[in-house]
Short mmCIF file of C-alpha atoms in Angstrom, two decimals:
data_model
loop_
_atom_site.label_atom_id
_atom_site.label_comp_id
_atom_site.label_asym_id
_atom_site.label_seq_id
_atom_site.Cartn_x
_atom_site.Cartn_y
_atom_site.Cartn_z
CA MET A 3 102.07 83.59 120.27
CA ALA A 4 98.78 84.34 118.59
CA ARG A 5 97.35 87.87 118.72
CA LYS A 6 94.56 88.46 120.87
CA SER A 7 91.27 88.40 118.94
CA ILE A 8 90.42 91.85 119.37
CA TYR A 9 93.54 93.01 117.38
CA ARG A 10 92.64 90.74 114.31
CA PRO A 11 91.04 92.09 111.36
CA GLU A 12 88.01 89.69 111.92
CA HIS A 13 87.37 91.45 114.99
CA ARG A 14 87.06 94.91 113.11
CA ILE A 15 84.67 93.36 110.83
CA PHE A 16 82.63 91.94 113.48
CA ALA A 17 82.62 95.13 115.05
CA GLU A 18 81.47 97.28 112.02
CA LEU A 19 78.79 94.32 111.53
CA LEU A 20 77.68 95.40 115.22
CA ARG A 21 77.25 98.76 114.12
CA ASP A 22 75.56 98.11 110.81
CA VAL A 23 73.04 95.93 112.42
CA ARG A 24 72.12 98.52 114.87
CA MET A 25 71.82 101.14 112.17
CA GLN A 26 69.64 98.83 109.87
CA ALA A 27 67.19 98.49 113.08
CA GLU A 28 67.35 102.56 113.27
CA LEU A 29 68.28 102.54 116.68
CA THR A 30 70.55 105.14 118.29
CA GLN A 31 73.61 103.99 120.46
CA GLU A 32 71.48 105.18 123.62
CA GLN A 33 68.38 103.31 122.73
CA LEU A 34 70.27 100.27 122.09
CA ALA A 35 72.10 100.96 125.17
CA THR A 36 68.88 101.19 127.12
CA THR A 37 67.41 97.91 125.85
CA LEU A 38 70.79 96.23 126.56
CA ASP A 39 70.75 97.91 130.48
CA VAL A 40 74.06 99.04 129.49
CA ASP A 41 75.76 102.65 129.19
CA GLN A 42 76.05 104.19 125.69
CA ALA A 43 79.81 103.86 125.90
CA PHE A 44 79.41 100.17 126.01
CA VAL A 45 77.73 100.08 122.57
CA SER A 46 80.25 102.76 121.29
CA GLU A 47 83.09 100.54 122.51
CA ALA A 48 81.69 97.41 120.84
CA GLU A 49 81.09 99.05 117.66
CA ARG A 50 84.76 100.57 117.74
CA GLY A 51 86.16 97.27 118.25
CA ARG A 52 87.45 98.39 121.65
CA ARG A 53 85.31 95.80 123.59
CA ARG A 54 84.83 91.88 122.98
CA LEU A 55 81.26 90.67 123.66
CA ASP A 56 80.43 87.05 124.59
CA THR A 57 77.89 84.96 122.65
CA VAL A 58 75.11 85.54 125.19
CA GLN A 59 75.80 89.81 124.78
CA VAL A 60 75.95 89.20 121.02
CA ARG A 61 72.55 87.14 121.18
CA ASP A 62 71.15 90.04 123.14
CA TRP A 63 72.28 92.60 120.75
CA CYS A 64 70.94 90.94 117.77
CA LEU A 65 67.28 90.61 119.48
CA ALA A 66 67.45 94.17 120.45
CA CYS A 67 67.81 94.69 116.60
CA GLY A 68 65.36 92.55 115.44
CA ILE A 69 67.36 89.69 114.15
CA ASP A 70 68.46 86.44 115.27
CA LEU A 71 72.19 85.14 116.07
CA VAL A 72 72.17 82.97 113.23
CA HIS A 73 71.53 85.97 110.86
CA ILE A 74 74.50 87.68 112.26
CA SER A 75 76.85 84.72 111.88
CA ARG A 76 75.87 84.38 108.51
CA GLU A 77 76.67 87.62 107.56
CA PHE A 78 79.86 87.72 109.39
CA GLN A 79 81.18 84.63 107.32
CA LYS A 80 79.87 86.56 104.11
CA ARG A 81 81.67 89.53 104.96
CA LEU A 82 85.12 87.71 105.99
CA SER A 83 85.07 86.38 102.20
CA ASN A 84 84.16 89.92 100.77
CA PRO A 85 87.34 91.65 99.74
CA ARG A 86 85.35 95.19 100.34
CA TYR A 87 85.79 94.46 103.80
CA GLN A 88 89.37 93.45 103.81
CA GLU A 89 90.74 97.23 103.53
CA PRO A 90 93.49 98.13 105.60
CA ARG A 91 92.25 100.30 108.41
CA GLU A 92 93.98 102.70 110.77
CA PRO A 93 94.06 101.69 114.47
CA ASP A 94 91.07 103.44 115.25
CA GLY A 95 89.09 101.81 112.41
CA ARG A 96 89.16 104.52 109.63
CA ARG A 97 89.97 103.38 106.00
CA ARG A 98 93.61 104.15 105.02
CA PRO A 99 93.76 106.63 102.59
CA ARG A 100 94.87 104.78 99.12
#
């Protein structure tokens, strides 16, 4: 049986991308949450990979950060093939010590 996507490494990479997109837009979690009409915990959980977002939610996130869905999709594909983002992580997302 396949693992749920939330437990796959690709999900962690996408969650980190969501955080990076927000930070590049110079928004706090609270500011983004207000724009999305959600609470700050929702943003935090998404960025830590604890919450899955549907396509419409990802699009809203992108628009709030001043980018489009195509941009985040392309960046996600780049990160999937970049060894830098493939490092083993702790369950909470921290990089494992070498």
